[in-house]
CSV table of C-alpha atoms and ligand atoms in Angstrom, one decimal:
chain,number,residue,atom,x,y,z
B,374,MET,CA,98.6,78.2,78.4
B,375,ALA,CA,102.4,78.4,78.1
B,376,LEU,CA,104.3,75.2,78.8
B,377,SER,CA,106.6,75.7,81.8
B,378,ALA,CA,108.7,72.7,80.8
B,379,ALA,CA,108.9,69.7,78.5
B,380,ILE,CA,110.8,66.6,79.6
B,381,ILE,CA,111.9,64.1,77.0
B,382,LEU,CA,112.9,60.7,78.3
B,383,ALA,CA,115.9,59.4,76.5
B,384,ALA,CA,117.9,57.6,79.2
B,385,GLY,CA,116.8,54.0,78.5
B,386,GLU,CA,119.2,51.5,76.8
B,387,GLY,CA,116.6,50.2,74.4
B,388,THR,CA,117.7,46.6,75.0
B,389,ARG,CA,115.2,45.1,72.6
B,390,MET,CA,116.9,46.9,69.7
B,391,ARG,CA,120.0,44.7,70.3
B,392,SER,CA,122.2,47.5,69.2
B,393,SER,CA,125.5,49.1,70.3
B,394,LYS,CA,123.8,52.4,69.5
B,395,PRO,CA,121.3,53.9,71.9
B,396,LYS,CA,117.7,53.3,70.7
B,397,VAL,CA,116.8,57.0,70.4
B,398,LEU,CA,119.7,57.6,67.9
B,399,HIS,CA,118.2,55.1,65.5
B,400,SER,CA,116.6,56.8,62.5
B,401,LEU,CA,113.3,56.8,60.7
B,402,ALA,CA,113.0,58.5,57.3
B,403,GLY,CA,116.4,60.1,57.7
B,404,LYS,CA,116.2,61.6,61.2
B,405,THR,CA,116.9,60.1,64.6
B,406,PHE,CA,113.9,59.3,66.9
B,407,LEU,CA,115.3,61.9,69.3
B,408,GLU,CA,115.6,64.7,66.7
B,409,ARG,CA,112.0,64.0,65.6
B,410,VAL,CA,110.5,64.1,69.0
B,411,MET,CA,112.6,67.1,70.1
B,412,SER,CA,111.5,69.1,67.0
B,413,SER,CA,107.8,68.2,67.5
B,414,VAL,CA,108.0,69.2,71.2
B,415,SER,CA,110.0,72.3,70.7
B,416,ALA,CA,107.4,73.7,68.3
B,417,LEU,CA,105.2,74.1,71.4
B,418,GLU,CA,107.8,76.6,72.7
B,419,PRO,CA,108.2,75.3,76.3
B,420,ASN,CA,110.1,77.6,78.6
B,421,THR,CA,112.6,74.8,79.2
B,422,LEU,CA,113.2,71.8,77.0
B,423,ALA,CA,114.9,69.0,79.0
B,424,VAL,CA,116.3,65.7,77.7
B,425,VAL,CA,117.0,63.0,80.3
B,426,VAL,CA,120.0,60.8,79.5
B,427,HIS,CA,121.9,58.0,81.2
B,428,HIS,CA,122.8,55.1,78.8
B,429,GLN,CA,125.6,56.3,76.6
B,430,ALA,CA,124.8,59.7,78.2
B,431,GLU,CA,127.4,61.8,76.4
B,432,LEU,CA,126.5,60.5,73.0
B,433,VAL,CA,122.8,61.1,73.4
B,434,ALA,CA,123.4,64.5,75.1
B,435,GLU,CA,125.7,65.6,72.2
B,436,ALA,CA,123.0,64.6,69.7
B,437,ALA,CA,120.4,66.5,71.7
B,438,ARG,CA,122.6,69.7,71.8
B,439,SER,CA,123.2,69.4,68.0
B,440,TYR,CA,119.4,69.5,67.4
B,441,ASP,CA,118.8,72.3,69.8
B,442,GLY,CA,121.5,74.5,71.3
B,443,HIS,CA,119.2,75.6,74.2
B,444,VAL,CA,118.4,72.1,75.5
B,445,THR,CA,118.8,71.3,79.2
B,446,ILE,CA,120.5,68.0,79.7
B,447,VAL,CA,119.4,66.0,82.8
B,448,ASN,CA,121.6,63.1,83.9
B,449,GLN,CA,119.5,60.2,85.4
B,450,ASP,CA,121.4,58.3,88.1
B,451,ASP,CA,121.8,54.5,88.3
B,452,ILE,CA,118.2,53.9,89.5
B,453,PRO,CA,116.2,52.7,86.6
B,454,GLY,CA,112.7,53.6,85.4
B,455,THR,CA,110.7,56.3,83.6
B,456,GLY,CA,109.6,57.6,87.1
B,457,ARG,CA,113.2,58.0,88.2
B,458,ALA,CA,114.0,59.9,85.0
B,459,VAL,CA,111.3,62.4,85.8
B,460,GLN,CA,112.4,62.6,89.4
B,461,CYS,CA,115.9,63.6,88.3
B,462,ALA,CA,114.5,66.1,85.8
B,463,MET,CA,112.1,67.7,88.2
B,464,ARG,CA,114.8,68.1,90.8
B,465,GLN,CA,117.2,69.8,88.3
B,466,LEU,CA,114.5,72.0,86.8
B,467,GLY,CA,113.2,72.9,90.3
B,468,GLU,CA,116.7,74.0,91.3
B,469,ALA,CA,116.8,76.3,88.3
B,470,GLY,CA,113.6,78.0,89.3
B,471,LYS,CA,110.1,77.4,90.5
B,472,LEU,CA,107.9,75.5,88.0
B,473,GLU,CA,104.4,76.6,87.5
B,474,GLY,CA,101.7,75.5,85.1
B,475,PRO,CA,101.7,72.5,82.7
B,476,VAL,CA,104.7,70.2,82.2
B,477,LEU,CA,104.8,67.9,79.2
B,478,ILE,CA,106.5,64.6,79.4
B,479,ALA,CA,107.2,62.4,76.4
B,480,ALA,CA,109.2,59.2,75.7
B,481,SER,CA,111.6,59.6,72.8
B,482,ASP,CA,111.0,56.2,71.3
B,483,MET,CA,108.0,57.4,69.3
B,484,PRO,CA,109.4,58.7,66.1
B,485,LEU,CA,106.2,59.9,64.6
B,486,LEU,CA,105.0,62.0,67.5
B,487,ASP,CA,103.8,65.2,65.9
B,488,THR,CA,103.1,68.7,67.1
B,489,ALA,CA,99.4,68.6,66.1
B,490,THR,CA,98.8,65.6,68.4
B,491,LEU,CA,100.7,67.3,71.3
B,492,LYS,CA,98.7,70.6,70.8
B,493,ALA,CA,95.4,68.6,70.9
B,494,LEU,CA,96.6,67.0,74.1
B,495,LEU,CA,97.5,70.3,75.7
B,496,ASP,CA,94.2,71.9,74.6
B,497,PHE,CA,92.3,69.0,76.1
B,498,HIS,CA,94.2,69.2,79.3
B,499,ASP,CA,93.6,72.9,79.5
B,500,ALA,CA,89.9,72.7,78.9
B,501,SER,CA,89.4,69.7,81.3
B,502,GLY,CA,91.0,71.5,84.3
B,503,ASP,CA,92.4,68.0,85.3
B,504,ASP,CA,95.6,67.8,87.3
B,505,ALA,CA,97.1,65.4,84.8
B,506,THR,CA,96.2,64.0,81.4
B,507,VAL,CA,97.7,61.0,79.7
B,508,LEU,CA,97.7,60.5,75.9
B,509,THR,CA,96.3,57.2,75.0
B,510,THR,CA,95.6,55.1,71.9
B,511,ASN,CA,93.5,52.0,71.2
B,512,LEU,CA,95.4,49.1,69.7
B,513,ASP,CA,94.1,45.8,68.3
B,514,ASP,CA,97.1,44.2,69.8
B,515,PRO,CA,98.1,46.0,73.0
B,516,THR,CA,100.8,43.6,74.0
B,517,GLY,CA,103.7,45.2,75.8
B,518,TYR,CA,102.0,48.5,76.5
B,519,GLY,CA,100.7,49.8,79.9
B,520,ARG,CA,96.9,49.5,80.0
B,521,ILE,CA,94.7,52.4,80.9
B,522,ILE,CA,92.3,51.5,83.8
B,523,ARG,CA,89.4,54.0,83.8
B,524,GLU,CA,86.8,54.7,86.4
B,525,ARG,CA,83.1,54.6,85.7
B,526,ASP,CA,83.0,58.3,85.1
B,527,GLY,CA,85.7,58.0,82.5
B,528,GLY,CA,88.5,59.4,84.6
B,529,VAL,CA,91.8,57.5,84.8
B,530,LEU,CA,92.3,55.4,87.9
B,531,ARG,CA,95.7,54.1,87.1
B,532,ILE,CA,98.0,52.5,84.5
B,533,VAL,CA,99.0,48.9,84.8
B,534,GLU,CA,102.1,47.6,83.0
B,535,GLN,CA,101.8,44.4,80.9
B,536,LYS,CA,104.1,42.5,83.3
B,537,ASP,CA,102.0,43.6,86.3
B,538,ALA,CA,98.5,43.1,84.8
B,539,ASN,CA,95.9,40.5,85.7
B,540,SER,CA,93.8,38.9,83.0
B,541,SER,CA,91.0,41.4,83.0
B,542,GLU,CA,93.5,44.3,82.8
B,543,LEU,CA,95.3,42.6,79.9
B,544,ALA,CA,92.0,42.6,78.0
B,545,VAL,CA,92.0,46.4,77.9
B,546,HIS,CA,92.9,47.8,74.5
B,547,GLU,CA,93.4,51.4,75.5
B,548,VAL,CA,97.1,51.9,76.2
B,549,ASN,CA,99.5,54.5,77.6
B,550,THR,CA,101.6,56.2,74.8
B,551,SER,CA,104.1,57.6,77.4
B,552,VAL,CA,103.1,61.2,76.7
B,553,TYR,CA,101.6,63.1,79.6
B,554,VAL,CA,100.7,66.6,80.8
B,555,PHE,CA,100.9,67.3,84.5
B,556,ASP,CA,100.4,70.4,86.5
B,557,ALA,CA,103.9,71.1,87.8
B,558,ALA,CA,103.0,71.1,91.5
B,559,VAL,CA,100.9,67.9,91.2
B,560,LEU,CA,103.8,66.2,89.3
B,561,ALA,CA,106.4,67.2,91.9
B,562,ARG,CA,104.3,65.8,94.7
B,563,ALA,CA,103.2,62.6,92.8
B,564,ILE,CA,106.7,61.5,91.9
B,565,GLU,CA,108.1,61.8,95.4
B,566,GLY,CA,106.3,58.7,96.6
B,567,LEU,CA,107.4,56.3,93.8
B,568,ASP,CA,108.9,52.9,94.6
B,569,SER,CA,110.1,49.9,92.7
B,570,LYS,CA,107.7,47.3,94.0
B,571,ASN,CA,106.7,45.9,90.6
B,572,ALA,CA,107.5,43.1,88.2
B,573,GLN,CA,110.5,45.0,86.7
B,574,GLY,CA,111.8,46.5,89.9
B,575,GLU,CA,111.8,50.0,88.4
B,576,PHE,CA,110.4,53.4,89.3
B,577,TYR,CA,107.4,53.6,87.1
B,578,LEU,CA,106.2,57.1,86.0
B,579,THR,CA,102.8,55.5,85.4
B,580,ASP,CA,102.5,55.1,89.2
B,581,ALA,CA,102.6,58.9,89.6
B,582,LEU,CA,99.1,59.0,87.9
B,583,GLU,CA,97.6,56.9,90.7
B,584,THR,CA,99.0,59.3,93.2
B,585,ALA,CA,97.7,62.3,91.2
B,586,HIS,CA,94.3,60.6,91.1
B,587,ALA,CA,94.2,60.1,94.8
B,588,ASN,CA,94.7,63.8,95.3
B,589,GLY,CA,92.8,65.2,92.3
B,590,LYS,CA,91.6,64.3,88.9
B,591,VAL,CA,93.4,62.5,86.0
B,592,GLY,CA,92.0,62.5,82.5
B,593,ALA,CA,92.9,60.7,79.3
B,594,PHE,CA,93.0,62.0,75.8
B,595,THR,CA,93.0,59.6,72.9
B,596,ALA,CA,95.2,60.5,70.0
B,597,SER,CA,93.3,60.7,66.7
B,598,ASP,CA,96.2,59.3,64.7
B,599,ALA,CA,97.4,55.9,66.0
B,600,LEU,CA,100.7,56.0,64.0
B,601,SER,CA,101.7,59.3,65.6
B,602,VAL,CA,102.0,57.7,69.1
B,603,GLU,CA,103.3,54.2,68.2
B,604,GLY,CA,106.4,53.3,70.2
B,605,VAL,CA,109.4,51.5,68.8
B,606,ASN,CA,111.0,48.9,71.0
B,607,ASP,CA,112.6,46.6,68.4
B,608,ARG,CA,113.6,46.6,64.8
B,609,VAL,CA,110.5,44.8,63.7
B,610,GLN,CA,108.4,47.6,65.0
B,611,LEU,CA,110.7,50.1,63.5
B,612,SER,CA,110.4,48.5,60.1
B,613,ASN,CA,106.6,48.4,60.3
B,614,LEU,CA,106.3,52.0,61.4
B,615,ALA,CA,108.8,53.2,58.7
B,616,ARG,CA,106.8,51.4,56.1
B,617,ALA,CA,103.5,52.8,57.3
B,618,HIS,CA,104.9,56.3,57.4
B,619,ASN,CA,106.5,56.1,54.0
B,620,ARG,CA,103.3,54.8,52.5
B,621,ARG,CA,101.6,58.0,53.8
B,622,VAL,CA,104.4,60.2,52.5
B,623,CYS,CA,104.1,58.6,49.0
B,624,GLU,CA,100.4,58.9,49.0
B,625,ALA,CA,100.6,62.6,49.9
B,626,TRP,CA,103.0,63.1,47.0
B,627,MET,CA,100.7,61.1,44.6
B,628,ARG,CA,97.8,63.3,45.7
B,629,ALA,CA,100.0,66.3,44.9
B,630,GLY,CA,100.5,65.1,41.4
B,631,VAL,CA,103.6,62.9,41.5
B,632,THR,CA,103.5,59.5,39.8
B,633,ILE,CA,104.8,56.7,42.0
B,634,PRO,CA,104.0,53.3,40.5
B,635,ASP,CA,105.4,51.3,43.5
B,636,PRO,CA,105.3,53.1,46.8
B,637,GLY,CA,106.4,49.9,48.5
B,638,THR,CA,109.9,50.4,47.1
B,639,THR,CA,110.0,54.1,46.9
B,640,TRP,CA,111.4,55.7,50.1
B,641,ILE,CA,111.1,59.5,50.5
B,642,ASP,CA,112.5,61.4,53.4
B,643,ASP,CA,110.2,64.0,55.1
B,644,ASP,CA,112.1,67.1,53.9
B,645,VAL,CA,112.2,66.2,50.2
B,646,GLU,CA,110.3,68.5,47.8
B,647,ILE,CA,108.7,67.3,44.6
B,648,GLU,CA,106.9,69.3,42.0
B,649,GLN,CA,103.9,68.2,39.9
B,650,ASP,CA,104.2,65.7,37.1
B,651,VAL,CA,107.4,64.2,38.4
B,652,THR,CA,107.7,60.4,38.0
B,653,ILE,CA,109.5,58.3,40.7
B,654,LEU,CA,110.0,54.8,39.4
B,655,PRO,CA,110.4,51.7,41.7
B,656,GLY,CA,113.5,51.2,43.8
B,657,CYS,CA,114.3,54.8,44.7
B,658,PHE,CA,115.6,56.5,47.8
B,659,LEU,CA,115.1,60.3,47.9
B,660,GLN,CA,117.0,61.6,50.9
B,661,GLY,CA,117.9,64.7,52.8
B,662,GLY,CA,117.0,68.0,51.2
B,663,THR,CA,116.5,66.7,47.7
B,664,VAL,CA,114.3,68.9,45.5
B,665,ILE,CA,112.8,67.6,42.2
B,666,ALA,CA,111.3,70.0,39.7
B,667,HIS,CA,108.3,69.2,37.4
B,668,ASP,CA,108.4,66.6,34.7
B,669,ALA,CA,111.6,65.0,35.9
B,670,VAL,CA,111.9,61.2,35.9
B,671,VAL,CA,113.8,59.5,38.7
B,672,GLY,CA,114.5,55.8,38.7
B,673,PRO,CA,114.2,53.0,38.6
B,674,TYR,CA,116.8,52.1,41.3
B,675,THR,CA,118.2,55.5,42.0
B,676,THR,CA,119.4,57.2,45.2
B,677,LEU,CA,119.4,61.0,45.5
B,678,ILE,CA,120.9,62.6,48.6
B,679,ASP,CA,120.6,66.4,48.9
B,680,VAL,CA,120.3,66.8,45.1
B,681,ARG,CA,118.5,69.5,43.2
B,682,VAL,CA,117.0,68.1,40.0
B,683,ASP,CA,115.6,70.7,37.5
B,684,ALA,CA,112.6,70.3,35.2
B,685,GLY,CA,112.5,67.5,32.8
B,686,ALA,CA,115.8,65.9,33.8
B,687,SER,CA,116.1,62.1,34.1
B,688,VAL,CA,118.2,60.0,36.5
B,689,GLU,CA,118.1,56.3,36.0
B,690,ARG,CA,119.8,53.5,38.0
B,691,SER,CA,122.3,55.9,39.6
B,692,ARG,CA,123.5,57.4,42.8
B,693,VAL,CA,123.7,61.2,43.0
B,694,GLN,CA,124.6,63.3,46.0
B,695,GLN,CA,125.1,66.9,47.0
B,696,SER,CA,124.8,68.0,43.3
B,697,HIS,CA,122.7,70.1,41.0
B,698,ILE,CA,121.2,68.4,37.8
B,699,GLY,CA,120.2,71.0,35.2
B,700,ALA,CA,117.0,71.0,33.2
B,701,GLY,CA,116.6,68.2,30.7
B,702,ALA,CA,119.9,66.6,31.7
B,703,THR,CA,120.1,62.8,31.5
B,704,ILE,CA,122.0,60.7,34.1
B,705,GLY,CA,122.6,57.0,34.0
B,706,PRO,CA,122.2,54.2,33.9
B,707,TRP,CA,124.9,53.1,36.4
B,708,THR,CA,126.3,56.6,37.0
B,709,TYR,CA,127.9,57.8,40.3
B,710,ILE,CA,127.6,61.6,40.8
B,711,ARG,CA,129.5,62.4,44.0
B,712,GLN,CA,129.4,65.6,45.9
B,713,GLY,CA,129.7,69.1,44.4
B,714,ASN,CA,128.8,68.7,40.8
B,715,GLU,CA,126.9,71.3,38.7
B,716,LEU,CA,125.5,69.7,35.6
B,717,GLY,CA,124.1,72.3,33.3
B,718,GLU,CA,121.0,72.2,31.1
B,719,SER,CA,120.8,69.3,28.6
B,720,THR,CA,124.0,67.7,29.8
B,721,LYS,CA,124.6,64.0,29.9
B,722,ALA,CA,126.5,61.7,32.2
B,723,GLY,CA,126.1,58.2,30.9
B,724,ALA,CA,126.9,54.6,31.9
B,725,PHE,CA,129.8,54.0,34.3
B,726,VAL,CA,130.6,57.6,34.6
B,727,GLU,CA,131.9,59.0,37.9
B,728,MET,CA,131.9,62.7,38.7
B,729,LYS,CA,133.2,64.8,41.6
B,730,LYS,CA,133.3,68.6,41.9
B,731,ALA,CA,132.7,68.9,38.2
B,732,ARG,CA,131.1,71.8,36.5
B,733,ILE,CA,129.6,70.7,33.2
B,734,GLY,CA,128.3,73.4,30.8
B,735,LYS,CA,125.1,73.4,28.8
B,736,GLY,CA,124.8,70.7,26.2
B,737,THR,CA,128.0,68.9,27.2
B,738,LYS,CA,128.1,65.1,27.2
B,739,VAL,CA,130.1,62.6,29.0
B,740,PRO,CA,128.5,59.5,27.7
B,741,HIS,CA,130.5,56.4,28.8
B,742,LEU,CA,133.1,55.0,31.2
B,743,SER,CA,134.7,58.2,32.4
B,744,TYR,CA,136.0,59.8,35.6
B,745,VAL,CA,135.6,63.5,35.7
B,746,GLY,CA,136.9,65.1,38.9
B,747,ASP,CA,137.8,68.7,39.9
B,748,THR,CA,137.0,69.7,36.4
B,749,GLU,CA,135.3,72.5,34.4
B,750,LEU,CA,133.9,71.6,31.1
B,751,GLY,CA,132.5,74.3,28.8
B,752,GLU,CA,129.4,74.1,26.7
B,753,ASN,CA,128.5,71.7,23.9
B,754,SER,CA,131.6,69.6,24.3
B,755,ASN,CA,131.8,65.9,24.1
B,756,VAL,CA,134.0,63.6,26.1
B,757,GLY,CA,135.0,60.3,24.4
B,758,GLY,CA,134.5,57.0,26.2
B,759,GLY,CA,137.1,55.9,28.7
B,760,THR,CA,138.4,59.4,29.4
B,761,ILE,CA,139.9,60.1,32.8
B,762,THR,CA,140.9,63.3,34.5
B,763,ALA,CA,143.9,62.4,36.6
B,764,ASN,CA,143.2,64.9,39.4
B,765,TYR,CA,145.3,63.5,42.2
B,766,ASP,CA,149.1,63.6,42.3
B,767,GLY,CA,149.2,61.7,45.6
B,768,VAL,CA,149.2,64.9,47.7
B,769,HIS,CA,147.0,67.5,46.0
B,770,LYS,CA,143.7,67.5,44.0
B,771,ASN,CA,144.3,69.5,40.8
B,772,ARG,CA,141.9,71.0,38.4
B,773,THR,CA,141.3,70.3,34.7
B,774,ARG,CA,139.7,73.0,32.6
B,775,ILE,CA,138.3,72.1,29.2
B,776,GLY,CA,136.6,74.8,27.0
B,777,SER,CA,133.4,74.8,24.9
B,778,ASN,CA,132.9,73.0,21.6
B,779,VAL,CA,135.7,70.6,22.4
B,780,HIS,CA,135.7,67.1,21.0
B,781,VAL,CA,137.7,64.8,23.3
B,782,GLY,CA,138.6,61.6,21.6
B,783,ALA,CA,138.2,58.2,23.2
B,784,GLY,CA,140.5,57.1,26.0
B,785,ASN,CA,142.1,60.5,26.8
B,786,LEU,CA,144.0,61.2,30.0
B,787,PHE,CA,144.1,64.7,31.3
B,788,VAL,CA,146.9,65.1,33.8
B,789,ALA,CA,145.9,67.9,36.0
B,790,PRO,CA,146.5,70.7,36.5
B,791,VAL,CA,145.9,71.3,32.8
B,792,GLU,CA,143.9,73.7,30.6
B,793,VAL,CA,142.4,73.1,27.2
B,794,GLY,CA,140.9,76.0,25.2
B,795,ASP,CA,137.7,76.2,23.1
B,796,ASP,CA,137.1,74.5,19.7
B,797,VAL,CA,139.8,71.9,20.3
B,798,THR,CA,139.8,68.4,19.0
B,799,THR,CA,141.9,65.8,20.7
B,800,GLY,CA,143.1,62.5,19.2
B,801,ALA,CA,142.0,59.1,20.6
B,802,GLY,CA,144.3,57.9,23.4
B,803,SER,CA,145.9,61.3,24.0
B,804,VAL,CA,147.7,62.0,27.2
B,805,ILE,CA,147.2,65.8,27.7
B,806,ARG,CA,149.8,67.2,30.1
B,807,HIS,CA,150.2,70.7,28.9
B,808,ALA,CA,148.0,73.6,28.0
B,809,VAL,CA,146.2,73.4,24.6
B,810,PRO,CA,145.3,76.7,22.9
B,811,ASP,CA,141.9,77.6,21.3
B,812,GLY,CA,141.1,76.2,17.9
B,813,SER,CA,143.8,73.5,17.8
B,814,MET,CA,144.0,69.8,17.3
B,815,VAL,CA,146.1,67.9,19.8
B,816,TYR,CA,147.2,64.3,19.8
B,817,SER,CA,150.0,62.4,21.6
B,818,GLU,CA,152.1,59.8,19.9
B,819,ASN,CA,152.0,56.3,21.2
B,820,THR,CA,153.9,54.2,18.7
B,821,GLN,CA,152.2,51.1,17.5
B,822,HIS,CA,154.6,48.1,17.3
B,823,VAL,CA,153.6,44.9,15.4
B,824,VAL,CA,155.5,41.6,15.7
B,825,GLU,CA,154.3,39.4,12.9
B,826,GLY,CA,153.8,35.7,13.4
B,827,TRP,CA,154.3,36.0,17.1
B,828,LYS,CA,153.3,33.1,19.4
B,829,PRO,CA,153.4,32.9,23.2
B,830,GLU,CA,156.4,31.0,24.6
B,831,TRP,CA,154.4,27.9,25.7
B,832,GLU,CA,153.1,27.5,22.2
B,833,ARG,CA,156.4,27.8,20.5
C,641,LIG,C1,106.5,52.7,78.8
C,641,LIG,C2,105.3,52.9,79.8
C,641,LIG,C3,104.1,52.1,79.3
C,641,LIG,C4,103.8,52.6,77.9
C,641,LIG,C5,105.0,52.6,76.9
C,641,LIG,C6,104.6,53.2,75.6
C,641,LIG,C7,106.3,53.0,82.0
C,641,LIG,C8,106.6,52.3,83.3
C,641,LIG,N1,105.8,52.3,81.1
C,641,LIG,O1,106.9,51.3,78.7
C,641,LIG,O2,103.0,52.3,80.1
C,641,LIG,O3,102.7,51.9,77.4
C,641,LIG,O4,106.1,53.2,77.5
C,641,LIG,O5,105.7,53.1,74.7
C,641,LIG,O6,106.6,54.2,81.9
C,641,LIG,N2,113.5,55.8,79.9
C,641,LIG,C9,114.3,56.7,80.7
C,641,LIG,N3,114.9,56.2,81.8
C,641,LIG,C10,114.7,54.9,82.3
C,641,LIG,C11,113.9,54.1,81.5
C,641,LIG,C12,113.3,54.6,80.3
C,641,LIG,O7,114.5,57.9,80.3
C,641,LIG,O8,115.2,54.6,83.3
C,641,LIG,C13,113.0,56.4,78.7
C,641,LIG,C14,113.4,55.5,77.5
C,641,LIG,O9,114.6,56.0,76.9
C,641,LIG,C15,112.2,55.7,76.5
C,641,LIG,C16,111.0,55.9,77.5
C,641,LIG,O10,111.6,56.3,78.7
C,641,LIG,O11,112.3,56.8,75.7
C,641,LIG,C17,110.2,54.6,77.6
C,641,LIG,O12,111.0,53.6,78.1
C,641,LIG,P1,110.7,52.1,77.7
C,641,LIG,O13,111.7,51.2,78.4
C,641,LIG,O14,110.6,52.0,76.2
C,641,LIG,O15,109.2,51.9,78.3
C,641,LIG,P2,108.2,50.8,77.9
C,641,LIG,O16,108.5,49.5,78.5
C,641,LIG,O17,107.9,50.9,76.5
C,642,LIG,CA1,108.8,52.0,74.7
């Protein structure tokens, strides 16, 4: 059955994170909690996707709009509580048109909530014919969660928050995940009677289930994957969840044919793609839309952000971002490849080399201690150690063009804009300020002066 609306709760402050940033804008594996939950929920294609905001409302709303341009933003008023959040949402959605059929509600502090779990919940709700269904999980340590109090026949009687629970209720291990499906009419009625007579003085959404139960039937569906419904309230929980998730991601890649000797120090974002027979050595961060082709070796200690690595390339102890590394290229150790570089097949960027917006032709090598920025280098050229392209005149970034089969001597300085042809050899220490034609040798004089028998003043 089509979802009439989905309501994502994102108005809380997330006090336990102790952060100036709202909790739902913290990230796991490269995406904010809010983005993750919104994308899992919107895959169910609800007629309306609403996000409730209050704490740092504009910041959270702006993020929500950036993830989904069609999102409906609901502003919760100053009255606190998950129940109040849903009251505000239902009021606004009701004004926009009559709601009929199932409404999904989800907290946004559960970064691994996935579409499969939500679909299973909806199917269960549909099949049971219940008025409301709560998604639950069983935890060894249920501390902090609301406990599910069931009736003899298995139906849900109510949910008791940790702070309001007695000792027998605290002994229950089945907990509320903060994901629910309600029939719209039942929900509208159930939230009207909420009050704040509880330990936290808040409008609890969980109390709506007790009302729904009094007028009809409430069921519970247990998530098959406990990680998918784990909530994050503080940074210890975030770290534990991120580690567990990353372990899964690494194991999936290992099963797909990727060698990862130490998944504990190998962090791979969800959208990364890796082909068979790639090796990812310890201490690596593969982020954003990074794509790694077969037989490449990455690491140890390497960060790749939105990088395309072609077959057989190797990147060691380096940071590379928004660039393309050609087949068989070797990068590192200690190399910084900034944005916008195209390194061709079998190229090399060695130790202490920095590149930015450089296009390096097939077989060309920049082996040591160089800065190559806003530069085109042809094929099979070699750049001597300590060479710098001076691309910035204080106002503009200027380009350097160096041809193919060029042998750049050590310690050259290319003062851009400047062009050097093919088959050129440059002398060590040259300062190249003007165009150099094909097939020539260029050097610039720097006179060597020797003062024999010289001693510093203090020794004289
Ligand atoms: C809530 C549930 C608890 C459940 C747990 C699962 C209630 C009363 N308790 O407790 O049963 O086991 O989640 O993680 O619902 N929010 C708002 N407006 C508010 C307060 C919160 O939108 O005024 C949002 C938060 O941004 C968050 C979600 O609701 O995304 C849950 O809030 P949180 O304070 O984390 O609730 P818990 O104490 O964890
Ligand atoms: Ca929570």
